[in-house]
Amino acid sequence: MRNCFVCFILIIICSNFLYSSDFFDKNMTIKPYHQAVNLKCSDCHLEKDKKDYKFVKTEVCLTCHVSKKYLADRLAFLEHKNPHNSIHDGMGLNCRTCHSSHKPSYNMCADCHKAKNWMREIK
Amino acid sequence: MKKIFFGILIGILCVYLGYEAVEKTGNSSFCISCHVMKPMQQAYLNDAHSGKNSLGIKAECTDCHLPHDNMFNYLFTKAVDGGRDLIYTAIGKDEKVNWIKNLDRKNKFVYDSGCLKCHQNVLSFKSSNTKQNDMHNRYLNQNNLDNKLNCISCHTHVGHFGMRGELNKFDPKKYPLNK
């Protein structure tokens, strides 16, 4: 019983590390495709002071990435498996639900589906 | 006198044949006559550059995939690229080219001088999207930037819309959706 309790505590501690802010890249390095076009922090984070930086809103992403419709159309070949126009959420998701710039992105489809069979690793 | 006349005639003939050769090998129907170009053609037809736009303006393959900074560079690149494509097709190596991997070096196949030949006002045009203006200004003053910017650096899917899907339809084994 005691071992079980210790294991339980360890799992809680480990998962806390995994999902806590420590999992973020502390240097706030951006992904290679954003580095390639010389993006600066202030290109995405509109707050004046770095201390006030928050999660980037979808509208800000779309100033470069055009529109949700455009992104959905570009992956239209995936038909009902199109993550940008899914049968569950349509075009309603926010970019940051799956895409992250300072940590590995998260494939929400893979929570329930074998998405790796038909989807590339998310950038 | 006869020799001079003959020389002029041969000169005119050479210029005419050269012009015809460049013209005939410079339109999209010539490029897509190769089997491996079918997905690129279909993705092009899905894109605004095929004429699918409110103005109906259309770009040919050579408008984007050859340099337009000067005539010699245009003809030289056309000869080198065309010669390589011809040899690849003749020996069957064209089937082995992986076009998804080639997308990683797309800046080698698309020339800014081609884009700017049509989009002449794009760098002076002030958009309501301030980010667009900002990025175009960076493009103009890029000496201090870490990485060189080309048009294709940001406009990554321009010219061929949904190309990954078209390649998958063309050869699902070679171009699986999850790679």
Coordinates of N, CA and C in Angstrom, one line a residue, chain B residues 9-26 71 74-75 78-79:
Chain B
L9 N 20.8 36.5 -94.0 CA 19.6 35.6 -94.1 C 19.8 34.5 -93.0
I10 N 21.0 33.9 -92.9 CA 21.2 32.9 -91.9 C 21.0 33.4 -90.5
G11 N 21.5 34.7 -90.3 CA 21.4 35.3 -89.0 C 19.9 35.5 -88.6
I12 N 19.1 36.0 -89.6 CA 17.7 36.2 -89.3 C 17.0 34.8 -89.0
L13 N 17.4 33.8 -89.8 CA 16.8 32.5 -89.6 C 17.1 31.9 -88.2
C14 N 18.4 32.1 -87.8 CA 18.8 31.6 -86.5 C 18.1 32.4 -85.4
V15 N 17.9 33.7 -85.5 CA 17.2 34.5 -84.5 C 15.7 34.0 -84.4
Y16 N 15.1 33.8 -85.6 CA 13.7 33.3 -85.6 C 13.6 32.0 -85.0
L17 N 14.5 31.0 -85.4 CA 14.4 29.7 -84.8 C 14.6 29.7 -83.3
G18 N 15.6 30.5 -82.9 CA 15.9 30.6 -81.5 C 14.7 31.1 -80.7
Y19 N 14.1 32.2 -81.3 CA 12.9 32.8 -80.7 C 11.8 31.7 -80.6
E20 N 11.5 31.0 -81.7 CA 10.5 30.0 -81.7 C 10.7 28.9 -80.7
A21 N 12.0 28.5 -80.6 CA 12.4 27.4 -79.6 C 12.1 27.9 -78.2
V22 N 12.5 29.1 -77.9 CA 12.3 29.7 -76.5 C 10.8 29.8 -76.3
E23 N 10.1 30.2 -77.3 CA 8.6 30.4 -77.1 C 7.9 29.1 -76.9
K24 N 8.2 28.1 -77.8 CA 7.5 26.8 -77.7 C 7.8 26.1 -76.5
T25 N 9.1 26.2 -76.0 CA 9.4 25.5 -74.7 C 9.2 26.3 -73.5
G26 N 8.5 27.5 -73.7 CA 8.3 28.3 -72.5 C 6.9 28.4 -72.0
M71 N 18.4 39.0 -69.9 CA 18.1 38.0 -71.0 C 19.1 36.8 -71.0
Y74 N 18.4 34.5 -68.1 CA 17.2 33.8 -68.5 C 17.5 32.6 -69.4
L75 N 18.2 32.9 -70.5 CA 18.5 31.9 -71.5 C 19.5 30.8 -70.9
K78 N 17.6 28.7 -68.5 CA 16.7 27.8 -69.3 C 17.4 26.7 -69.9
A79 N 18.6 27.0 -70.5 CA 19.4 25.9 -71.1 C 19.8 24.9 -70.1

